[in-house]
Amino acid sequence: MHNRDFIVSVYTGMKFNCNRAGVGCENEGTCDPGTGICTCDNDFLPPDCRYKADGCTLGTLECLNDGTERCEGAVPKCSCEDDFTGELCETPRVKIDDCSENEMTVTIVPHGDQQNAVVSVVKINDGDGTAQEFTEESDCFVIISKPEPDNDKWELKINDTMCITQLMDTPETGSSTLNAGVIVKHDGETLDPLDQYIQFRCVFNHELNKTVSMGVTLNPVTATPVMAVTENNVPIVLQVTDAVGDVVTDAKIGDRLRLKSSLTGTGLVFKTFSLLRCEATAGPSSLVMVDERCLTKAASASVEAMALDDSVPTDPKIFVDFRAFKFRNQDTVTFTCTFHMCKGIGDAECERKADCEVDAASSGFGRRRRRSAGNDSSVDLRLQRTIRIVEEHTEKEEQKECPKHTKTPATLSECAGTSEFIAIICVMGAIFLAFALIVVILMVQLRSHRGRRRRRSLHHSNAAMSKASVCSS
């Protein structure tokens, strides 16, 4: 079992894509890295350049499931839709063969030569949306058959509730719904955004002791995280840099920082991307900096600008400039950012717009469009970076006035510290002044007392001299 930190949503289903390992193009066709469809020569037809429209006697086959009769040399063949295979397109590429109260048997027939592929079972954690991936060694599923020269399908028995999500009394009392996901990794253990995810679902009625319904989701429309990628293979790099572009892991409150994201150039098929959401968190506190591709009002005190640098179309970058801040009683800040990646430059879901509510000129990103069903040209990716914040200030920051009204936790913490220091100084000053006043009063009283004693002494002396003078006379 593997708990992954980097989650990507996959929308590929069983759709043909010549970019996948083991697929490619036939008859010297060329794979288009953007569309995943082959460009064919010599009258061969896409998507795989296997068949021609003529050259044989047509009308002899009855192709099922919207299959089309084509020619492979002089032999008529059925060219099937993506989700079907077989001589007459009679076999679904994905199906549930059997389902009971705690296990499923499923079949997957991928496109191309998949002898080097591996499969794993995925369970989605409802609490935090992360994925748990179970390999064959975990013993929660058994491989009954796998692709070989004489066999082109995977057959799995998923037989442990550890890797099956089971919802009791759903959709009705006395029934339970079983959900399990399977990832087909086309290039062995290497994780790739083109790996295929299939979600299997069945409903078992415990009172009748039988399965009442089964279903397969090939193209999830929601942004449910379903596949993990390792940090070494993640298609986007997220960094926190300083004003000169150096990566930082520590910063002082008020430092000018930048969240920088760019494509890694690892040979993947994604050409551009957009930043959907970015949230700063520490313990129970959080601050949403970017939402729906726009800066938020809540973060306006710290976040200064967001910009897309597409001056080099093949190397786009997104920057979020902000002042370093921290949450009260927390020493670190974690930035969690969700990106949307597109395979084609100019893709509407990654396009630059300017209809944000907060400073559209500086952000340049519009509200996210609703994804259409069956869209397989894009995926979502969530990344995190954590930095440590220290409460040291430059002379300029120490001299600045604290704003009277702000929602930024760092500013509140900074101003609170400054106010406490000023209060201590004021109290110490008041004590010193009071002590000095007491000393002055005591000194004045002491001098006054000495003066009175001196005057009395002089008076007595004069009186004595006068008396002596009278006596002598």
Coordinates of C-alpha atoms in Angstrom, one line a residue:
M1 CA 0.0 0.0 0.0
H2 CA 1.2 3.5 -0.8
N3 CA -0.1 6.8 0.5
R4 CA 0.7 9.5 -2.0
D5 CA 1.1 13.2 -1.4
F6 CA 0.7 14.3 -5.1
I7 CA -2.7 13.7 -6.5
V8 CA -3.8 14.0 -10.1
S9 CA -7.3 13.5 -11.6
V10 CA -7.4 11.4 -14.7
Y11 CA -10.1 11.7 -17.4
T12 CA -8.7 9.3 -20.0
G13 CA -11.0 6.3 -19.6
M14 CA -10.4 3.7 -22.3
K15 CA -10.0 6.3 -25.1
F16 CA -7.3 5.5 -27.7
N17 CA -4.1 7.5 -27.3
C18 CA -1.0 6.7 -29.4
N19 CA 1.2 8.5 -26.8
R20 CA 0.8 5.6 -24.3
A21 CA 3.5 3.1 -24.0
G22 CA 2.7 0.0 -26.0
V23 CA 0.2 1.7 -28.3
G24 CA 1.7 3.9 -31.0
C25 CA 0.7 4.0 -34.7
E26 CA 0.7 1.3 -37.4
N27 CA 1.8 1.4 -41.0
E28 CA 4.4 4.2 -40.5
G29 CA 1.8 6.6 -39.1
T30 CA 2.9 9.6 -36.9
C31 CA 1.5 10.1 -33.4
D32 CA 0.3 13.6 -32.7
P33 CA 1.5 14.4 -29.1
G34 CA -1.4 16.9 -28.6
T35 CA -4.4 14.9 -29.7
G36 CA -3.1 11.3 -29.2
I37 CA -4.4 10.4 -32.7
C38 CA -2.2 9.1 -35.5
T39 CA -1.5 11.0 -38.7
C40 CA -1.7 8.4 -41.5
D41 CA -0.2 8.1 -45.0
N42 CA -1.2 5.9 -48.0
D43 CA -5.0 6.2 -47.3
F44 CA -4.8 4.5 -43.9
L45 CA -7.3 5.8 -41.4
P46 CA -7.0 7.2 -37.9
P47 CA -6.9 6.7 -35.0
D48 CA -4.2 4.0 -35.4
C49 CA -3.5 3.8 -39.2
R50 CA -4.5 0.1 -39.2
Y51 CA -7.4 0.1 -41.7
K52 CA -8.3 1.6 -45.0
A53 CA -11.7 2.6 -46.2
D54 CA -11.6 0.4 -49.3
G55 CA -9.5 -2.4 -50.9
C56 CA -11.6 -5.3 -49.9
T57 CA -15.2 -6.6 -50.3
L58 CA -17.3 -4.7 -47.8
G59 CA -20.8 -5.6 -46.6
T60 CA -20.0 -9.1 -45.2
L61 CA -19.7 -8.2 -41.6
E62 CA -22.3 -6.9 -39.1
C63 CA -20.2 -4.7 -36.7
L64 CA -21.8 -4.1 -33.3
N65 CA -21.7 -1.2 -30.9
D66 CA -21.3 1.5 -33.6
G67 CA -18.3 -0.3 -35.2
T68 CA -17.5 0.4 -38.8
E69 CA -16.5 -2.1 -41.5
R70 CA -13.0 -1.4 -42.9
C71 CA -10.3 -3.1 -44.9
E72 CA -7.1 -4.6 -43.5
G73 CA -5.4 -5.4 -46.8
A74 CA -7.9 -7.5 -48.7
V75 CA -9.7 -8.7 -45.6
P76 CA -12.8 -6.9 -44.2
K77 CA -12.6 -6.1 -40.5
C78 CA -14.6 -4.2 -37.9
S79 CA -13.0 -1.0 -36.7
C80 CA -14.4 -0.5 -33.2
E81 CA -15.2 2.5 -31.0
D82 CA -12.8 3.2 -28.2
D83 CA -14.7 1.2 -25.5
F84 CA -15.2 -2.0 -27.5
T85 CA -13.0 -4.7 -29.1
G86 CA -13.5 -8.2 -30.7
E87 CA -14.0 -9.4 -34.2
L88 CA -17.5 -7.8 -34.3
C89 CA -16.9 -5.1 -31.6
E90 CA -19.0 -7.3 -29.3
T91 CA -16.7 -7.2 -26.2
P92 CA -16.5 -4.2 -23.9
R93 CA -13.0 -3.2 -23.0
V94 CA -14.0 -2.8 -19.4
K95 CA -16.7 -4.8 -17.5
I96 CA -17.6 -6.4 -14.2
D97 CA -17.8 -10.2 -14.5
D98 CA -19.0 -10.9 -11.0
C99 CA -19.9 -9.1 -7.8
S100 CA -20.7 -10.4 -4.3
E101 CA -21.1 -8.8 -0.9
N102 CA -17.3 -8.3 -0.5
E103 CA -15.5 -8.9 -3.8
M104 CA -15.5 -8.1 -7.5
T105 CA -14.2 -9.8 -10.6
V106 CA -13.4 -7.3 -13.4
T107 CA -11.9 -7.4 -16.9
I108 CA -9.9 -4.7 -18.6
V109 CA -8.8 -4.9 -22.3
P110 CA -6.5 -1.9 -22.9
H111 CA -5.4 -0.7 -26.4
G112 CA -2.1 -1.9 -27.9
D113 CA 0.5 -4.2 -26.5
Q114 CA 0.3 -4.1 -22.8
Q115 CA 2.7 -7.0 -21.8
N116 CA 4.9 -4.5 -19.9
A117 CA 2.0 -2.8 -18.1
V118 CA 1.1 -3.3 -14.5
V119 CA -2.2 -2.7 -12.6
S120 CA -3.0 -1.5 -9.1
V121 CA -6.2 -1.0 -7.1
V122 CA -7.0 2.5 -5.8
K123 CA -9.2 3.4 -2.8
I124 CA -10.2 7.0 -2.4
N125 CA -10.3 8.3 1.2
D126 CA -13.5 10.2 1.6
G127 CA -12.1 12.4 4.4
D128 CA -9.2 14.2 2.7
G129 CA -9.6 13.1 -0.9
T130 CA -6.2 11.4 -1.0
A131 CA -5.7 8.0 -2.7
Q132 CA -4.4 4.7 -1.3
E133 CA -2.8 2.6 -3.9
F134 CA -2.6 -1.2 -3.5
T135 CA -0.2 -3.3 -5.5
E136 CA -0.4 -7.0 -6.2
E137 CA 1.8 -7.7 -3.2
S138 CA -0.8 -6.2 -0.8
D139 CA -3.0 -9.4 -1.3
C140 CA -6.2 -7.4 -1.6
F141 CA -6.6 -8.5 -5.2
V142 CA -5.6 -11.5 -7.4
I143 CA -4.5 -11.3 -11.1
I144 CA -6.4 -14.2 -12.8
S145 CA -4.9 -13.4 -16.2
K146 CA -2.8 -10.6 -17.7
P147 CA -1.8 -9.6 -21.3
E148 CA 0.5 -12.1 -23.0
P149 CA 1.1 -13.0 -26.7
D150 CA -2.1 -15.1 -26.7
N151 CA -4.1 -12.9 -24.3
D152 CA -4.8 -9.2 -24.4
K153 CA -6.8 -8.6 -21.3
W154 CA -6.4 -8.2 -17.5
E155 CA -8.8 -10.2 -15.3
L156 CA -8.7 -9.2 -11.6
K157 CA -10.5 -10.5 -8.5
I158 CA -10.7 -7.7 -5.9
N159 CA -11.4 -9.6 -2.7
D160 CA -10.7 -7.5 0.3
T161 CA -12.7 -4.7 1.9
M162 CA -9.4 -3.0 2.6
C163 CA -9.3 -1.8 -1.0
I164 CA -13.0 -1.7 -1.7
T165 CA -15.1 1.2 -0.5
Q166 CA -18.4 -0.3 0.8
L167 CA -21.4 1.8 1.6
M168 CA -23.9 0.0 3.7
D169 CA -27.7 0.4 3.2
T170 CA -27.1 2.2 -0.1
P171 CA -29.0 2.9 -2.2
E172 CA -31.6 1.3 0.0
T173 CA -31.8 -0.6 3.3
G174 CA -30.5 -4.2 2.9
S175 CA -28.2 -3.3 0.1
S176 CA -24.6 -2.2 -0.1
T177 CA -22.7 -0.4 -2.8
L178 CA -19.2 -1.5 -3.6
N179 CA -16.7 0.8 -5.3
A180 CA -13.2 0.0 -6.5
G181 CA -10.8 1.8 -8.8
V182 CA -8.1 0.2 -11.0
I183 CA -5.1 2.0 -12.6
V184 CA -3.4 0.6 -15.6
K185 CA 0.2 1.8 -15.7
H186 CA 1.2 1.3 -19.3
D187 CA 4.9 1.8 -18.8
G188 CA 5.6 -0.6 -16.0
E189 CA 5.9 1.0 -12.5
T190 CA 6.5 4.5 -14.0
L191 CA 3.6 6.8 -13.1
D192 CA 2.3 8.9 -16.0
P193 CA -0.7 11.2 -16.5
L194 CA -1.7 8.9 -19.5
D195 CA -2.2 6.0 -17.1
Q196 CA -5.8 4.9 -17.2
Y197 CA -8.2 4.9 -14.3
I198 CA -11.4 2.9 -14.3
Q199 CA -14.0 3.0 -11.4
F200 CA -16.1 -0.1 -10.9
R201 CA -19.4 -0.1 -9.0
C202 CA -22.0 -2.7 -8.1
V203 CA -24.9 -3.0 -5.8
F204 CA -25.4 -6.2 -3.8
N205 CA -28.8 -7.0 -2.1
H206 CA -28.1 -8.9 1.1
E207 CA -31.7 -10.1 1.5
L208 CA -31.9 -11.5 -2.0
N209 CA -28.2 -12.6 -1.8
K210 CA -27.6 -11.4 -5.4
T211 CA -26.2 -8.5 -7.4
V212 CA -28.9 -6.1 -8.5
S213 CA -26.8 -3.7 -10.6
M214 CA -23.3 -3.1 -12.0
G215 CA -21.6 -0.2 -13.6
V216 CA -18.3 1.2 -14.9
T217 CA -17.2 4.8 -15.0
L218 CA -14.7 5.4 -17.8
N219 CA -14.6 9.1 -17.9
P220 CA -15.1 10.7 -14.4
V221 CA -16.4 14.3 -14.8
T222 CA -15.8 15.4 -11.3
A223 CA -12.4 16.5 -10.0
T224 CA -12.1 13.4 -7.7
P225 CA -8.4 12.7 -7.0
V226 CA -7.8 9.2 -8.4
M227 CA -4.1 8.8 -9.2
A228 CA -0.8 9.6 -7.6
V229 CA 2.4 10.7 -9.1
T230 CA 5.8 10.8 -7.5
E231 CA 7.6 14.1 -6.9
N232 CA 10.3 12.9 -9.4
N233 CA 7.7 12.6 -12.1
V234 CA 5.3 15.4 -11.3
P235 CA 4.7 17.5 -14.5
I236 CA 4.7 20.9 -12.6
V237 CA 7.3 22.2 -10.2
L238 CA 6.1 24.6 -7.4
Q239 CA 8.7 26.7 -5.7
V240 CA 8.8 29.6 -3.1
T241 CA 11.5 32.1 -4.2
D242 CA 12.8 35.4 -2.9
A243 CA 12.8 38.7 -4.8
V244 CA 15.9 37.7 -6.9
G245 CA 14.5 34.2 -7.8
D246 CA 16.4 32.0 -5.3
V247 CA 14.5 29.2 -3.7
V248 CA 13.9 29.8 0.0
T249 CA 12.8 27.6 2.9
D250 CA 13.0 30.3 5.6
A251 CA 11.8 33.9 5.5
K252 CA 11.1 36.9 7.7
I253 CA 7.8 38.4 8.2
G254 CA 7.3 41.1 5.5
D255 CA 9.9 39.6 3.0
R256 CA 8.9 39.8 -0.6
L257 CA 8.3 36.2 -1.8
R258 CA 7.0 34.6 -4.9
L259 CA 5.1 31.3 -5.5
K260 CA 6.6 30.2 -8.9
S261 CA 5.1 27.3 -10.9
S262 CA 6.3 26.0 -14.2
L263 CA 6.2 22.9 -16.3
T264 CA 9.1 20.5 -15.6
G265 CA 9.8 19.6 -19.2
T266 CA 9.9 15.9 -18.4
G267 CA 8.7 14.9 -21.8
L268 CA 5.0 14.8 -20.8
V269 CA 2.3 15.9 -23.3
F270 CA 1.1 18.9 -21.3
K271 CA 1.8 22.3 -23.0
T272 CA 0.2 24.8 -20.6
F273 CA -1.6 25.1 -17.2
S274 CA -3.5 27.4 -15.0
L275 CA -3.6 27.9 -11.2
L276 CA -7.1 27.1 -9.9
R277 CA -6.6 27.5 -6.2
C278 CA -3.9 28.2 -3.6
E279 CA -4.3 28.1 0.1
A280 CA -1.9 28.9 3.0
T281 CA -2.4 26.8 6.1
A282 CA -0.8 26.2 9.5
G283 CA -2.4 24.1 12.1
P284 CA -6.1 25.0 12.3
S285 CA -5.6 28.4 10.5
S286 CA -5.9 29.0 6.8
L287 CA -6.0 31.8 4.2
V288 CA -7.1 31.2 0.6
M289 CA -4.9 33.3 -1.6
V290 CA -6.2 32.2 -5.0
D291 CA -9.6 30.8 -5.8
E292 CA -11.1 30.0 -9.3
R293 CA -7.9 31.4 -10.9
C294 CA -8.4 34.8 -9.1
L295 CA -6.8 36.5 -6.2
T296 CA -9.1 36.7 -3.1
K297 CA -10.1 39.7 -1.2
A298 CA -9.3 38.0 2.1
A299 CA -5.6 37.8 1.1
S300 CA -5.3 41.3 -0.4
A301 CA -3.3 42.6 2.5
S302 CA -0.5 40.2 1.8
V303 CA -0.8 39.0 -1.8
E304 CA 0.3 41.7 -4.2
A305 CA -0.2 40.2 -7.7
M306 CA -0.6 37.1 -9.8
A307 CA 0.7 37.0 -13.4
L308 CA 1.2 34.5 -16.2
D309 CA 4.5 34.7 -18.1
D310 CA 3.8 33.1 -21.5
S311 CA 6.5 35.1 -23.4
V312 CA 7.9 31.6 -24.2
P313 CA 4.8 29.6 -25.3
T314 CA 6.5 26.3 -24.7
D315 CA 7.6 27.3 -21.2
P316 CA 4.8 29.1 -19.4
K317 CA 5.1 30.2 -15.8
I318 CA 2.7 31.5 -13.2
F319 CA 3.8 33.9 -10.4
V320 CA 2.0 34.8 -7.2
D321 CA 3.8 37.7 -5.4
F322 CA 3.2 38.2 -1.7
R323 CA 4.7 39.4 1.5
A324 CA 5.8 36.7 4.0
F325 CA 3.3 36.3 6.8
K326 CA 2.6 33.8 9.6
F327 CA -0.3 32.6 11.7
R328 CA -0.4 33.2 15.4
N329 CA 1.6 30.6 17.4
Q330 CA 2.7 28.8 14.2
D331 CA 6.3 28.8 12.9
T332 CA 5.6 27.4 9.4
V333 CA 3.2 28.1 6.5
T334 CA 2.2 25.4 4.0
F335 CA 1.0 26.4 0.5
T336 CA -1.3 23.9 -1.2
C337 CA -1.9 24.8 -4.8
T338 CA -4.2 23.0 -7.4
F339 CA -3.3 23.3 -11.0
H340 CA -5.2 22.5 -14.2
M341 CA -2.9 21.1 -17.0
C342 CA -3.8 21.2 -20.7
K343 CA -2.3 19.3 -23.6
G344 CA -2.8 22.1 -26.2
I345 CA -1.5 25.7 -26.2
G346 CA -4.6 27.9 -26.2
D347 CA -6.9 25.3 -24.5
A348 CA -10.0 27.2 -23.2
E349 CA -9.6 25.6 -19.8
C350 CA -6.1 27.1 -19.4
E351 CA -6.7 30.3 -21.2
R352 CA -5.8 33.7 -19.8
K353 CA -8.7 36.0 -19.0
A354 CA -9.3 39.2 -17.1
D355 CA -12.7 39.1 -15.3
C356 CA -11.6 38.6 -11.8
E357 CA -13.3 40.7 -9.1
V358 CA -10.0 41.7 -7.5
D359 CA -7.6 43.7 -9.7
A360 CA -8.2 42.0 -13.0
A361 CA -5.3 43.9 -14.6
S362 CA -2.8 42.3 -12.3
S363 CA -4.3 38.8 -12.0
G364 CA -5.3 38.2 -15.6
F365 CA -7.1 34.9 -14.8
G366 CA -10.9 34.4 -15.2
R367 CA -13.4 32.2 -13.6
R368 CA -12.9 28.5 -14.2
R369 CA -15.2 27.0 -16.9
R370 CA -17.2 23.9 -16.2
R371 CA -15.5 20.9 -17.6
S372 CA -17.5 19.0 -20.3
A373 CA -18.2 15.3 -20.0
G374 CA -15.7 13.0 -21.5
N375 CA -12.9 15.6 -21.7
D376 CA -9.7 13.7 -21.8
S377 CA -7.3 16.5 -22.8
S378 CA -6.6 17.8 -19.3
V379 CA -5.8 16.7 -15.7
D380 CA -5.7 18.4 -12.3
L381 CA -2.7 18.3 -10.0
R382 CA -2.2 19.4 -6.3
L383 CA 1.2 20.3 -4.9
Q384 CA 2.4 21.6 -1.6
R385 CA 5.4 23.6 -0.3
T386 CA 6.2 24.6 3.3
I387 CA 8.4 27.4 4.5
R388 CA 9.5 28.5 8.0
I389 CA 8.7 32.1 9.1
V390 CA 10.8 34.0 11.7
E391 CA 9.6 37.1 13.5
E392 CA 12.5 39.5 12.6
H393 CA 11.9 42.8 11.0
T394 CA 14.0 45.2 9.0
E395 CA 14.4 48.9 10.1
K396 CA 11.8 49.9 7.6
E397 CA 9.3 47.4 8.8
E398 CA 9.8 48.4 12.4
Q399 CA 9.1 52.0 11.6
K400 CA 6.0 51.4 9.6
E401 CA 2.6 52.0 11.2
C402 CA 0.4 49.0 11.8
P403 CA -2.9 49.2 9.9
K404 CA -6.0 49.7 12.0
H405 CA -8.0 47.1 10.1
T406 CA -6.6 44.0 8.4
K407 CA -7.4 40.4 8.1
T408 CA -3.8 39.2 7.6
P409 CA -2.7 37.0 10.5
A410 CA 0.9 38.1 10.2
T411 CA 0.1 41.8 10.4
L412 CA -2.1 41.2 13.4
S413 CA 0.7 39.2 15.1
E414 CA 3.3 41.8 14.2
C415 CA 1.2 44.7 15.4
A416 CA 0.3 42.9 18.6
G417 CA 4.0 42.4 19.4
T418 CA 4.7 46.0 18.7
S419 CA 1.8 47.2 20.9
E420 CA 3.0 45.0 23.8
F421 CA 6.5 46.4 23.6
I422 CA 5.2 50.0 23.6
A423 CA 3.0 49.3 26.5
I424 CA 6.0 47.9 28.5
I425 CA 8.1 50.9 27.7
C426 CA 5.2 53.2 28.7
V427 CA 4.8 51.4 32.1
M428 CA 8.5 51.5 32.8
G429 CA 8.6 55.2 31.9
A430 CA 5.7 56.0 34.2
I431 CA 7.4 54.1 37.1
F432 CA 10.7 56.0 36.5
L433 CA 8.9 59.4 36.4
A434 CA 7.0 58.5 39.6
F435 CA 10.3 57.5 41.3
A436 CA 12.0 60.7 40.1
L437 CA 9.1 62.8 41.4
I438 CA 9.3 61.2 44.8
V439 CA 13.0 61.8 45.0
V440 CA 12.6 65.5 44.1
I441 CA 9.9 65.9 46.7
L442 CA 12.0 64.2 49.4
M443 CA 15.0 66.4 48.5
V444 CA 12.8 69.6 48.7
Q445 CA 11.4 68.5 52.0
L446 CA 14.9 67.7 53.3
R447 CA 16.3 71.1 52.3
S448 CA 13.3 72.9 53.8
H449 CA 13.8 71.0 57.1
R450 CA 17.5 71.9 57.2
G451 CA 16.7 75.5 56.5
R452 CA 14.2 75.7 59.5
R453 CA 16.8 74.1 61.8
R454 CA 19.4 76.6 60.7
R455 CA 17.1 79.5 61.3
R456 CA 16.1 78.2 64.8
S457 CA 19.8 77.7 65.6
L458 CA 20.6 81.2 64.5
H459 CA 17.7 82.7 66.4
H460 CA 18.8 81.0 69.6
S461 CA 22.4 82.1 69.1
N462 CA 21.2 85.8 68.5
A463 CA 19.0 85.6 71.6
A464 CA 21.9 84.3 73.7
M465 CA 24.2 87.1 72.5
S466 CA 21.6 89.7 73.3
K467 CA 21.1 88.4 76.8
A468 CA 24.8 88.4 77.4
S469 CA 25.1 91.9 76.2
V470 CA 22.3 93.1 78.6
C471 CA 24.0 91.4 81.5
S472 CA 27.3 93.0 80.9
S473 CA 25.9 96.4 80.7

